[in-house]
Coordinates of C-alpha atoms and ligand atoms in Angstrom, one line a residue:
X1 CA 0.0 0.0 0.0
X2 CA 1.3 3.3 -1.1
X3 CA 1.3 5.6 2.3
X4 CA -1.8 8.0 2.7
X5 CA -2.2 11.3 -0.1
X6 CA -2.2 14.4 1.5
X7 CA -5.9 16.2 2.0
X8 CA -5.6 18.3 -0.9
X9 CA -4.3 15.6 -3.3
X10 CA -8.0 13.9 -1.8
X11 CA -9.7 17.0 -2.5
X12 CA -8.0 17.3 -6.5
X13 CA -9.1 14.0 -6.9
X14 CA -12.3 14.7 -5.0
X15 CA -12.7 17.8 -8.1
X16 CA -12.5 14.7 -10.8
X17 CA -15.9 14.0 -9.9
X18 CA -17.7 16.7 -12.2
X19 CA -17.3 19.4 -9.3
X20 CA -19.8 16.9 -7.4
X21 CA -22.9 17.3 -9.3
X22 CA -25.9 14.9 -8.6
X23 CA -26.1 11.7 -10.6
X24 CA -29.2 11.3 -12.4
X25 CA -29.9 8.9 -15.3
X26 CA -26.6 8.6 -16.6
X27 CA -25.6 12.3 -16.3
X28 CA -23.9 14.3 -13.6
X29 CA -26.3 17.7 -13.4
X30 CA -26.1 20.1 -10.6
X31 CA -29.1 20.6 -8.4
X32 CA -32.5 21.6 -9.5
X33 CA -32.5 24.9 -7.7
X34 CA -29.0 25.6 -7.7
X35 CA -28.1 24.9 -4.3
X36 CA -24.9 23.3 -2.3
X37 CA -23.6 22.0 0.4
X38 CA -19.9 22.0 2.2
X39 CA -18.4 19.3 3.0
X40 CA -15.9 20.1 5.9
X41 CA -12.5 18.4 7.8
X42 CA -13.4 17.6 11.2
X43 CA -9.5 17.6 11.7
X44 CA -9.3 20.9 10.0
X45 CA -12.8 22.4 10.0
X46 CA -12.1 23.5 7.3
X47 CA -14.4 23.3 3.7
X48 CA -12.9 20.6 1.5
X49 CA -15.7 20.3 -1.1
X50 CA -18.8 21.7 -1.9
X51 CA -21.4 19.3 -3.3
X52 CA -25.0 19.7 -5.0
X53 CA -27.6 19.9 -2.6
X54 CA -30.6 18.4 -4.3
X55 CA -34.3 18.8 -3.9
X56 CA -37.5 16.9 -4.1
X57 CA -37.4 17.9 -8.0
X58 CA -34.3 16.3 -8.8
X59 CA -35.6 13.0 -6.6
X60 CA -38.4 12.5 -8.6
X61 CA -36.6 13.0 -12.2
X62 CA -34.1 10.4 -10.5
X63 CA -37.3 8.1 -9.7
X64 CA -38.6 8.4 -13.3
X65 CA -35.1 7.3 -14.3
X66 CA -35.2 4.3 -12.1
X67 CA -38.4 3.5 -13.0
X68 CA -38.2 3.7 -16.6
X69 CA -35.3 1.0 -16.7
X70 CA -37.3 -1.1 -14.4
X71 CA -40.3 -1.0 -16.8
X72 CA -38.7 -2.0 -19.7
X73 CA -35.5 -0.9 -19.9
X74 CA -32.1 -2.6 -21.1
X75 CA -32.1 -3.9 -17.4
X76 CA -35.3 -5.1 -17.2
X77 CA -34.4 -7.3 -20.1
X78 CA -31.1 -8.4 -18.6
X79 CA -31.0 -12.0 -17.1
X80 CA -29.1 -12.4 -13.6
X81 CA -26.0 -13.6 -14.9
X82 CA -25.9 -10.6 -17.1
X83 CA -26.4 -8.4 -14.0
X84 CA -24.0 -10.3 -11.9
X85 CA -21.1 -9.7 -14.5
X86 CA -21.8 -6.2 -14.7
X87 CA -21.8 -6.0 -10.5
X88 CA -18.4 -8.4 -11.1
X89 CA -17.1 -5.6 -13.3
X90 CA -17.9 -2.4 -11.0
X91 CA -16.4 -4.4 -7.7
X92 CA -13.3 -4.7 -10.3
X93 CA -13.2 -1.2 -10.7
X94 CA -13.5 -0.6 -7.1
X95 CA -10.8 -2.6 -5.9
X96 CA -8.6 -0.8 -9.1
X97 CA -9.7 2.8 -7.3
X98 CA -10.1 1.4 -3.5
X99 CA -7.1 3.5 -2.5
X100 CA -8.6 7.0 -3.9
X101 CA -11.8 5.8 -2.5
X102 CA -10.6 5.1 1.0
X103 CA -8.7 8.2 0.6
X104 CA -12.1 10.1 -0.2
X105 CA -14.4 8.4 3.1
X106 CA -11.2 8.9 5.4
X107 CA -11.0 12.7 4.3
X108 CA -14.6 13.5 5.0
X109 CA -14.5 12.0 8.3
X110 CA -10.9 12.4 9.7
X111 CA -10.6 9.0 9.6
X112 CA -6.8 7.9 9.2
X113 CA -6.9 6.2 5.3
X114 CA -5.4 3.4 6.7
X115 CA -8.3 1.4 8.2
X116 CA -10.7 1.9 5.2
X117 CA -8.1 1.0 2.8
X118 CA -7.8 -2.3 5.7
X119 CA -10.9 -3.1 6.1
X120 CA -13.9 -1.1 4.6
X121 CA -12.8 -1.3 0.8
X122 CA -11.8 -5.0 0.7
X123 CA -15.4 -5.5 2.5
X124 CA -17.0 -3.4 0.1
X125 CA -15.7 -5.0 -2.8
X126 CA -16.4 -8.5 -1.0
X127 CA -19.8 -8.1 -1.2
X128 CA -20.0 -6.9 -4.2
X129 CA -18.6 -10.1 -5.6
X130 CA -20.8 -12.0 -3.3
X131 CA -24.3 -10.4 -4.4
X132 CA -22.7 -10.8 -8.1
X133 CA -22.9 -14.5 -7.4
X134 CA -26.3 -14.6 -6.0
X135 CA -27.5 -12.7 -9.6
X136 CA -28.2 -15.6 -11.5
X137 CA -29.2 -18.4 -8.7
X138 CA -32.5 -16.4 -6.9
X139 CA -34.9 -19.3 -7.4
X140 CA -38.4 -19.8 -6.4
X141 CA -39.9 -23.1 -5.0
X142 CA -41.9 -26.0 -6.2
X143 CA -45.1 -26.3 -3.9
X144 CA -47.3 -29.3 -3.5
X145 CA -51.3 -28.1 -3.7
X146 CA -54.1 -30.1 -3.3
X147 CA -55.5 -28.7 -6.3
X148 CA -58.2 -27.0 -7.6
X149 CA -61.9 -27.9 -7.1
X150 CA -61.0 -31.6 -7.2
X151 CA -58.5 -31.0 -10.3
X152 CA -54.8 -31.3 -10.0
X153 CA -52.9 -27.8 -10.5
X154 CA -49.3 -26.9 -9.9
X155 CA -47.9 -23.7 -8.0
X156 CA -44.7 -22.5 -8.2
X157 CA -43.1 -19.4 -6.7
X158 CA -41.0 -16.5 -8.0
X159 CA -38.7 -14.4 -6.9
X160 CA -39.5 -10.2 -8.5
X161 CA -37.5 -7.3 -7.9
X162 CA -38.7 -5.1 -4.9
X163 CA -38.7 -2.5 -7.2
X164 CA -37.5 1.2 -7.7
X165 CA -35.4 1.3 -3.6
X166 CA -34.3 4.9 -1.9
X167 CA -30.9 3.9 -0.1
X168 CA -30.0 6.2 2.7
X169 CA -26.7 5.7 3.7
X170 CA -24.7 7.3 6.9
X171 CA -21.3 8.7 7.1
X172 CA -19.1 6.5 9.3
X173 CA -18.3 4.2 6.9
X174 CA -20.0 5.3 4.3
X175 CA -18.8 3.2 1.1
X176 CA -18.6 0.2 2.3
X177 CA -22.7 0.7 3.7
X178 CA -23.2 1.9 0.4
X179 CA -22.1 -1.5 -1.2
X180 CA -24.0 -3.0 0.8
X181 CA -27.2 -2.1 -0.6
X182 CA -26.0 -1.4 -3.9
X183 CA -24.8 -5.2 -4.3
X184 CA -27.0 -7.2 -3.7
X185 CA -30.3 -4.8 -4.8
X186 CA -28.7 -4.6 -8.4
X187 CA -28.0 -8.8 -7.7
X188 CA -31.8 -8.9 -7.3
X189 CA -33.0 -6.6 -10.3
X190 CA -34.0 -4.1 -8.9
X191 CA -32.5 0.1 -9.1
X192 CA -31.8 2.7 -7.0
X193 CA -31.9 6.2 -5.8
X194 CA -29.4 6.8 -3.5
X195 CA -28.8 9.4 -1.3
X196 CA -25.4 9.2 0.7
X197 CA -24.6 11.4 3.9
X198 CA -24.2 15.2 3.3
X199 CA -21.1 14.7 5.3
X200 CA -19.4 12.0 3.0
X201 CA -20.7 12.7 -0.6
X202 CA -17.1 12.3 -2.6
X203 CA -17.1 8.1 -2.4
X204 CA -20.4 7.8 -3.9
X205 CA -20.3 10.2 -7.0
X206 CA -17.1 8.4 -7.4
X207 CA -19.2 5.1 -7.7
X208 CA -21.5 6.4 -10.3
X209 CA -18.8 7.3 -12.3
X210 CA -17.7 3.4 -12.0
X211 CA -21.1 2.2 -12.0
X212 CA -21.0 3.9 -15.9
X213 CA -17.4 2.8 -16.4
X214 CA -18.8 -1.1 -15.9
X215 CA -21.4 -0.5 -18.5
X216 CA -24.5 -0.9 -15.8
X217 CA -27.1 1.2 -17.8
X218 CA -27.7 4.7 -17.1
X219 CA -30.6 5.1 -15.1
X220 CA -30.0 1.9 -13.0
X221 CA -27.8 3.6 -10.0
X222 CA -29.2 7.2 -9.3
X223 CA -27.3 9.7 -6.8
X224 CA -29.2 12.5 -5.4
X225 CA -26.9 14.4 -2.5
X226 CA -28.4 16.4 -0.4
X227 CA -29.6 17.1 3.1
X228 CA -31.4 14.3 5.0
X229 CA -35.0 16.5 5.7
X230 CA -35.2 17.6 2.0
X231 CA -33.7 14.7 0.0
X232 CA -34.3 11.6 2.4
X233 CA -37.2 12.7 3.4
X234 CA -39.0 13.1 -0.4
X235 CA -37.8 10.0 -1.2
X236 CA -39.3 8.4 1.2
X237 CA -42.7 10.1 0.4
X238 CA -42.3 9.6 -3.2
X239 CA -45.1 7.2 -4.6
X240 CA -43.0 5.9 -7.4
X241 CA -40.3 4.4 -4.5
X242 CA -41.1 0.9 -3.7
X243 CA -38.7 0.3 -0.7
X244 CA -36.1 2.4 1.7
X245 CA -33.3 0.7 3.3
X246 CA -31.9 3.0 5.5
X247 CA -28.7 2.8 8.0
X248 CA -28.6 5.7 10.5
X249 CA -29.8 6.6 13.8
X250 CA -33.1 5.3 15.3
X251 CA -34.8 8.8 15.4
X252 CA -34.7 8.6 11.7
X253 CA -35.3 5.3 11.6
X254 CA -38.2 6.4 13.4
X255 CA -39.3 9.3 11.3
X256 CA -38.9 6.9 8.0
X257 CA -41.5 4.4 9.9
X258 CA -44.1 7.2 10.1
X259 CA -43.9 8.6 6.5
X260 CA -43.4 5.5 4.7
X261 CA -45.6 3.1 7.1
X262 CA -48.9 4.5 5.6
X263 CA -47.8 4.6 2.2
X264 CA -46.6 0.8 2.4
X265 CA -43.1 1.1 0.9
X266 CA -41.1 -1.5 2.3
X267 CA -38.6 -1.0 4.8
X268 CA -35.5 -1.6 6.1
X269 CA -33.9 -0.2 8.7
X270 CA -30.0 -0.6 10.0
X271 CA -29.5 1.5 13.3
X272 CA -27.8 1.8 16.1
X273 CA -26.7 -0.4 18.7
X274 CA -25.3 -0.3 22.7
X275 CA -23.7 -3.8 22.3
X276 CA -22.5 -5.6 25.3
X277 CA -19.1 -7.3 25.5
X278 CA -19.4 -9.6 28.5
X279 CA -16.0 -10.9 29.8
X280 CA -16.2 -13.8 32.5
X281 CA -13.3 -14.8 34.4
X282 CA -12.2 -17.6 32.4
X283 CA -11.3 -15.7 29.5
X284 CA -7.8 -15.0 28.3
X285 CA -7.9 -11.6 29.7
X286 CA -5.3 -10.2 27.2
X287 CA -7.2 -11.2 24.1
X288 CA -10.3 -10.4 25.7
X289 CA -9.0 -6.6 26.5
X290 CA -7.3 -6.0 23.4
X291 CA -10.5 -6.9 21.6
X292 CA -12.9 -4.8 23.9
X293 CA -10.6 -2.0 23.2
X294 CA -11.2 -2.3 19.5
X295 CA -14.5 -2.5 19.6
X296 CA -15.0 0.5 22.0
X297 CA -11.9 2.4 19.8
X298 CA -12.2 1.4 16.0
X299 CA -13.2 4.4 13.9
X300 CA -13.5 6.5 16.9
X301 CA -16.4 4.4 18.6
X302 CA -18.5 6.0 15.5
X303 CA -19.7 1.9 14.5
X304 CA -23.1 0.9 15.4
X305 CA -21.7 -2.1 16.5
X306 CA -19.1 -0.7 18.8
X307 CA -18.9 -3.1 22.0
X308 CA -19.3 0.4 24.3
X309 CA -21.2 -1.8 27.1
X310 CA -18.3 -3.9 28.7
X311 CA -19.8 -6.6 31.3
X312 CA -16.8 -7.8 33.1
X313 CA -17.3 -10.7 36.1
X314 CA -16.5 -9.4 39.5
X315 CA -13.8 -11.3 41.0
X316 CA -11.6 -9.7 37.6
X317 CA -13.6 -6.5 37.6
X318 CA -11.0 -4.0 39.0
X319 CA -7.9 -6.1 36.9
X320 CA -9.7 -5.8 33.1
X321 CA -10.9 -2.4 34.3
X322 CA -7.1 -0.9 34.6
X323 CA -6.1 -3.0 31.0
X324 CA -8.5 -1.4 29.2
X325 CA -7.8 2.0 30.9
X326 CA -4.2 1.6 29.9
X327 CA -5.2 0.4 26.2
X328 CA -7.1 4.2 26.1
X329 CA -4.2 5.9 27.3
X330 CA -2.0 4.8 25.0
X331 CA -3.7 5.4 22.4
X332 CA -2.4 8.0 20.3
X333 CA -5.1 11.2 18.9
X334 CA -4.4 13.5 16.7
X335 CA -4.6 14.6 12.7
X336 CA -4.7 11.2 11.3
X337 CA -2.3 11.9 9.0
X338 CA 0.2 12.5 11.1
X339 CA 2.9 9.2 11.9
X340 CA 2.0 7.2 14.8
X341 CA -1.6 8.9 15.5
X342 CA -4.2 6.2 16.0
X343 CA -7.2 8.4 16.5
X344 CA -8.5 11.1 14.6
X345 CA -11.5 13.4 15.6
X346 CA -15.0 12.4 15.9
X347 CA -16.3 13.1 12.5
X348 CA -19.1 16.2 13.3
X349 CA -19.3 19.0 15.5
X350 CA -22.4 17.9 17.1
X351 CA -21.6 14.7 17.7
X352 CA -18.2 16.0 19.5
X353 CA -20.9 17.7 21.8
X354 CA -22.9 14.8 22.0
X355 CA -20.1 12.6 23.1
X356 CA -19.3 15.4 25.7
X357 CA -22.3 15.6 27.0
X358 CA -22.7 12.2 27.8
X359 CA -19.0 12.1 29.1
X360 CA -20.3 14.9 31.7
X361 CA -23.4 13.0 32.3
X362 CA -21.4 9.7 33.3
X363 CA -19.4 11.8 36.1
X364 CA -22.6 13.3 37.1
X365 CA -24.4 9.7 37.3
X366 CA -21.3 8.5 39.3
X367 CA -19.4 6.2 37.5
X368 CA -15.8 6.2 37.5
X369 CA -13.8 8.0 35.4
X370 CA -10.6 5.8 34.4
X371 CA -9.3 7.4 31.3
X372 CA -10.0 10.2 28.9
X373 CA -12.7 12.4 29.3
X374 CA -10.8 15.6 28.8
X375 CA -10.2 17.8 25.4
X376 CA -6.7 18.0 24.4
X377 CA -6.8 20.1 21.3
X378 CA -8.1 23.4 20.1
X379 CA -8.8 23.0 17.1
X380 CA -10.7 20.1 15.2
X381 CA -13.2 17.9 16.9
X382 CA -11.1 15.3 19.1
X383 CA -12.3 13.0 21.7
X384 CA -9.8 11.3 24.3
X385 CA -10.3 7.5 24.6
X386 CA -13.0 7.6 27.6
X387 CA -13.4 5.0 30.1
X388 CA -15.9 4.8 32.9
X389 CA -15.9 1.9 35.7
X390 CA -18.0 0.7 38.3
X391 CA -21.3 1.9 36.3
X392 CA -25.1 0.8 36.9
X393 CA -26.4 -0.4 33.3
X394 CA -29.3 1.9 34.2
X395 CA -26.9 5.0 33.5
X396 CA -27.2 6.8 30.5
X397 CA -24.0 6.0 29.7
X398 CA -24.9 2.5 29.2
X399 CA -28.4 2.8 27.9
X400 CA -27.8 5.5 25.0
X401 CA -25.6 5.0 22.2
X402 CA -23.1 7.9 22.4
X403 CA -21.1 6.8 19.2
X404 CA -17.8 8.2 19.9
X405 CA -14.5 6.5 22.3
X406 CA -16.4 5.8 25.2
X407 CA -16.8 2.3 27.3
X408 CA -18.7 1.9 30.3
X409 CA -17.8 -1.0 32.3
X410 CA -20.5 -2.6 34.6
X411 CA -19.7 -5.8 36.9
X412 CA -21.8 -8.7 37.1
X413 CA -22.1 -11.9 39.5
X414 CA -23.1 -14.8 37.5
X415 CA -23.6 -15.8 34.1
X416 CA -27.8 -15.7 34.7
X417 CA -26.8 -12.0 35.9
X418 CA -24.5 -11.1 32.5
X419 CA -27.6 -12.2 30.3
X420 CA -30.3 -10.2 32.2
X421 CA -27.7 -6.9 32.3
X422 CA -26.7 -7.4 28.7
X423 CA -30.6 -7.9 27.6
X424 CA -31.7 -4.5 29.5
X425 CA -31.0 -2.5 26.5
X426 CA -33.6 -1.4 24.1
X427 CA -30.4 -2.2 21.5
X428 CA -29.5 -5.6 19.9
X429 CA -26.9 -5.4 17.3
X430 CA -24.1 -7.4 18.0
X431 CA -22.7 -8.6 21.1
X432 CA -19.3 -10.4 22.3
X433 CA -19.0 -13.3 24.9
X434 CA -15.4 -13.5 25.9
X435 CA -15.0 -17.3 28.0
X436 CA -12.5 -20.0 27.7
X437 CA -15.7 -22.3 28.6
X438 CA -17.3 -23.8 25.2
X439 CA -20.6 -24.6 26.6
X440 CA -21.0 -21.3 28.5
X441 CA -19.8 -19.3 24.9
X442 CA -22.8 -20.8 23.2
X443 CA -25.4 -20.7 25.9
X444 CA -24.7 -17.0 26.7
X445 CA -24.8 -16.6 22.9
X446 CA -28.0 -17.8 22.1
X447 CA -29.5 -16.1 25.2
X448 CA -28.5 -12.8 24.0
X449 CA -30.6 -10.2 22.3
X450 CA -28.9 -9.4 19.1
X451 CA -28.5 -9.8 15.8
X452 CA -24.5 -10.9 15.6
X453 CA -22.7 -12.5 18.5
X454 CA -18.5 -13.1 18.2
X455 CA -17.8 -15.6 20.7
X456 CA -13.5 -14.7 21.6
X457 CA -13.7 -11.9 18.6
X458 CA -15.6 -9.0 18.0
X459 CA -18.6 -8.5 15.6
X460 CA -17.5 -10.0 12.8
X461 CA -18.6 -8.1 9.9
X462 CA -18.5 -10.8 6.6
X463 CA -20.4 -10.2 3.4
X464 CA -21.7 -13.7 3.6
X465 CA -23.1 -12.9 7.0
X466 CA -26.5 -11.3 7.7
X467 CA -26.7 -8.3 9.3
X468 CA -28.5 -6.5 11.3
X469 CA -30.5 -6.3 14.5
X470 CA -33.5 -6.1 16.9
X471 CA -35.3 -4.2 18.7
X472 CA -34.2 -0.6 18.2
X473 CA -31.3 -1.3 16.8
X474 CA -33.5 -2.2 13.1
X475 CA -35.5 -4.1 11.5
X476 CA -34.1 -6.7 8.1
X477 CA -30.9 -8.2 7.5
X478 CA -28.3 -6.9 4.6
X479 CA -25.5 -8.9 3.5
X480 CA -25.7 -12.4 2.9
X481 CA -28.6 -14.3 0.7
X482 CA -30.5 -12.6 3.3
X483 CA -29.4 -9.0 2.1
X484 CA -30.5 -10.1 -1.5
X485 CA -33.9 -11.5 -1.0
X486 CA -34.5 -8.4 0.9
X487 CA -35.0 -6.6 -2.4
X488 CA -37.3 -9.5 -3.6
X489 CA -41.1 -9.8 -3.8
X490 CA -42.2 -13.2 -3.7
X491 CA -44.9 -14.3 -6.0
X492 CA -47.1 -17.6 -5.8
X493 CA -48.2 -18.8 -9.2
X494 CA -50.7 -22.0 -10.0
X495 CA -51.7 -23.5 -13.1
X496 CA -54.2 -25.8 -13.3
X497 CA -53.3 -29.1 -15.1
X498 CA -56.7 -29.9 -16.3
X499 CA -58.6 -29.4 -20.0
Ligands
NAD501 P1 -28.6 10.0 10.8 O1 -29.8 9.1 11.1 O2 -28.5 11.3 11.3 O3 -28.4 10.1 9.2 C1 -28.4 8.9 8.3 C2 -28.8 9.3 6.9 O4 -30.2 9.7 7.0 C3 -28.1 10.5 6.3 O5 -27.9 10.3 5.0 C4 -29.1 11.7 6.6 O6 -28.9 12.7 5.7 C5 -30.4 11.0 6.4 N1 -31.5 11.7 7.1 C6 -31.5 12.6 8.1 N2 -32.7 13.0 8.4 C7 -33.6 12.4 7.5 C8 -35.0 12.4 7.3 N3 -35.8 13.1 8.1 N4 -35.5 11.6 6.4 C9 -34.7 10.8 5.6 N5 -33.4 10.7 5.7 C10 -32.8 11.5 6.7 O7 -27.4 9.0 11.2 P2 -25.8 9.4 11.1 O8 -25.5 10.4 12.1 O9 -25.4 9.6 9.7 O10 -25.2 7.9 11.5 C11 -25.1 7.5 12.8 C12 -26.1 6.5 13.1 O11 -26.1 5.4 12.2 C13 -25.8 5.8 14.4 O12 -27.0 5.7 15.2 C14 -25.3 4.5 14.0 O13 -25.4 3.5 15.0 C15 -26.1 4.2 12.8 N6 -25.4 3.2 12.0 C16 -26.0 1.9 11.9 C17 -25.4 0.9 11.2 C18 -25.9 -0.5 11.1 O14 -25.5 -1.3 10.3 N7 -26.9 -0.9 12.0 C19 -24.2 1.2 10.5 C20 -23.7 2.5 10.5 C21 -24.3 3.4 11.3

């Protein structure tokens, strides 16, 4: 891997992107009305790009492109292996760009280029090439009938497009969520118009320039930037989109429910999480710790599966409290760019507030401060690695998702005791059993409320894997054959064998 381009060689390759117009049935156009948006460094604060800020207008002339390909367009006419080669083509393209692409995400978000390049490009492409192979092989089912008023019939199933989807992606890893929907919908037939986050707009205008590159046909892959209550919202009340699958925070999640509830559209929903990383006193403690620390740490604790609710046993309570204290302090923050810095900002000004709030909140409550909780810089949006101890799980430290470096560590007696404390969550995204004790690992596992559990690892994310979760944390499963029949309608079909 070459080492990381400077934020202005990001931001000239950023400018490639037709000065980051919207992308609307094959074209790059800018906004309806005119308008944009800045994108801006949280390490810097200052503006790195400015992208089109589009409007309900340019949503629905993306949903008549969508449509019209759906109706009888080239792709309509395509078979799935036709659509999986072209998807086998664009996660080609990606993986020949993945290191401008990473570049793009990490710039946006003050993410270091390193982990993307690591782990959210070759996931992204991953899946990709996974939903390529599901293209051709979505099959219906044979089903025995009894017939038809005493005359045999047969009744098979099939397996439709959804239809026209909205995808509204967030910005902590935005790509890499953005393949995820973009794989396996175009695996099942169906097209899209996608609106990424107005903080991270430069990876997906880059994609619609692949998506074109790789010959998918204009009008198939749509890209509307924008602002969340003007572009998200009308597509969601747009009567010519058949689904949403959305990834963001529950309020929104919410707020999608109630506009596109009464108007059936389906729905999926990917939110957040308060996972629980339970550690009993049989675990190898080393492993264990430097695996709580990365779930709590990675991308700044902005991952909705971030293990930010650690459940330690007792008798080791004080010990694993001290490792993971010492993990935080050693952690290095600063411009990611910069050698040896292992933490940039937390990627928005609010959310830097949000995190402090809920830093002052856990002092208030009483918990133990152990590490971090103080702001070193003066400039840019940077949280210290933050560790509370000795915490109730009915603080709201350990009931709200704060989504930045923080870990709140709550002791527990028994195993009976970890499950009840780990399932008092209105979350259930992942979760993480750390025990040297087989039995235990799977009994705890399956007792848990969540959609993913790593049993001596942390929430493995796999493009074969479904995921998602329950309860507020969302509602479907992407990824995986799961993730692909989620953009399928299934159809029952009988024939009767008589005359
Ligand atoms: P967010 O809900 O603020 O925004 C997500 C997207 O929704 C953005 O594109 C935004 O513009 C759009 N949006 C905002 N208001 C809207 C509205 N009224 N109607 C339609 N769209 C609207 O979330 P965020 O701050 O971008 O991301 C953080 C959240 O995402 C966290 O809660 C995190 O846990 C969650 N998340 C979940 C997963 C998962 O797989 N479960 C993955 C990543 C992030």
């Amino acid at each position: 891997m070459n080492s990381p381009s400077t934020p202005a060689a990001q931001l000239a390759a950023a400018q490639d992107i037709a000065a980051l117009e919207l992308f609307i049935g094959g074209r790059f156009v800018p906004a309806s009305d005119g308008g944009t948006l800045d994108v801006v460094s949280p390490v810097t604060e200052d503006v790195i790009a400015t992208s089109a800020s589009g409007t309900a207008a340019d949503v629905d002339t993306a949903v008549k492109a969508a449509r019209a390909q759906l109706d009888g367009g080239e792709w309509r006419r395509m078979s799935g292996s036709q659509r999986g080669l072209l998807i086998h083509r664009l996660a080609d393209l990606v993986a020949r760009d993945a290191e401008l692409i990473a570049d793009m995400d990490a710039s946006c978000i003050g993410r270091s280029p390193i982990e993307p390049r690591l782990l959210d490009l070759p996931n992204a492409i991953e899946t990709l090439r996974h939903a390529a192979g599901w293209a051709d092989k979505i099959e219906g089912r044979t089903i025995p009938t009894p017939g038809y008023m005493g005359m045999p019939t047969m009744s098979y199933t099939l397996r439709e497009p959804v239809g026209v989807v909205g995808a509204i992606v967030p910005w902590n890893t935005p790509f890499m969520i953005t393949c995820w929907k973009l794989g396996p919908l175009l695996a099942a037939g169906c097209t899209v118009v996608l609106k990424p986050s107005e903080e991270t707009p430069l990876s997906a205008l880059h994609l619609a320039k692949l998506c074109q590159e790789a010959g998918i046909p204009d009008g198939v892959v749509n890209i509307v930037t924008g602002y969340g209550r003007v572009v998200g919202k009308a597509l969601c009340e747009h009567p010519g989109i058949d689904k949403i699958t959305f990834t963001g925070s529950p309020e929104v999640g919410a707020e999608i429910q109630r506009i596109a509830g009464p108007l059936f559209k389906r729905v999926s929903l990917e939110l957040g999480g308060k996972s629980p990383q339970i550690v009993f006193d049989d675990a190898a403690l080393d492993a264990a710790a430097q695996g709580c620390a990365m779930g709590v740490f990675f991308n700044q604790g902005q991952i909705c599966a971030a293990g930010t609710r650690v459940l330690v046993q007792r008798g080791i309570a004080e010990r694993f409290a001290a490792m993971l204290a010492g993990a935080a302090k050693s952690v290095k923050v600063g411009n990611p760019l910069d050698e040896g810095v292992q933490m940039g900002p937390v990627s928005k000004k609010g959310q830097f507030e949000r995190v402090n709030r809920y830093i002052r909140q856990g002092i208030a409550e009483g918990a133990t401060l152990l590490a971090g909780g103080e702001t070193t810089h003066t400039k840019g949006w940077f949280v210290q690695p933050t560790i509370f101890a000795d915490a109730k799980n009915s603080m709201s430290i350990a009931q709200d998702e704060i989504f930045g470096p923080v870990a709140t560590i709550i002791p527990f007696d028994t195993e009976e005791d970890a499950i009840r404390i780990a399932n008092d969550s209105r979350y259930g995204l992942g979760a993480t059993v750390w025990t040297g004790n087989v039995a235990r690992a799977h009994r705890v596992a399956q007792a848990v409320r969540a959609g993913a559990v790593g049993i001596n690892c942390w929430a493995p994310i796999d493009a074969r894997l479904p995921w998602g979760g329950v309860g507020s944390s969302g509602i479907g499963r992407e990824c995986g054959l799961s993730g692909v029949l989620a953009y399928t309608e299934e159809k029952a079909i009988t024939v009767l064998l008589a005359g």
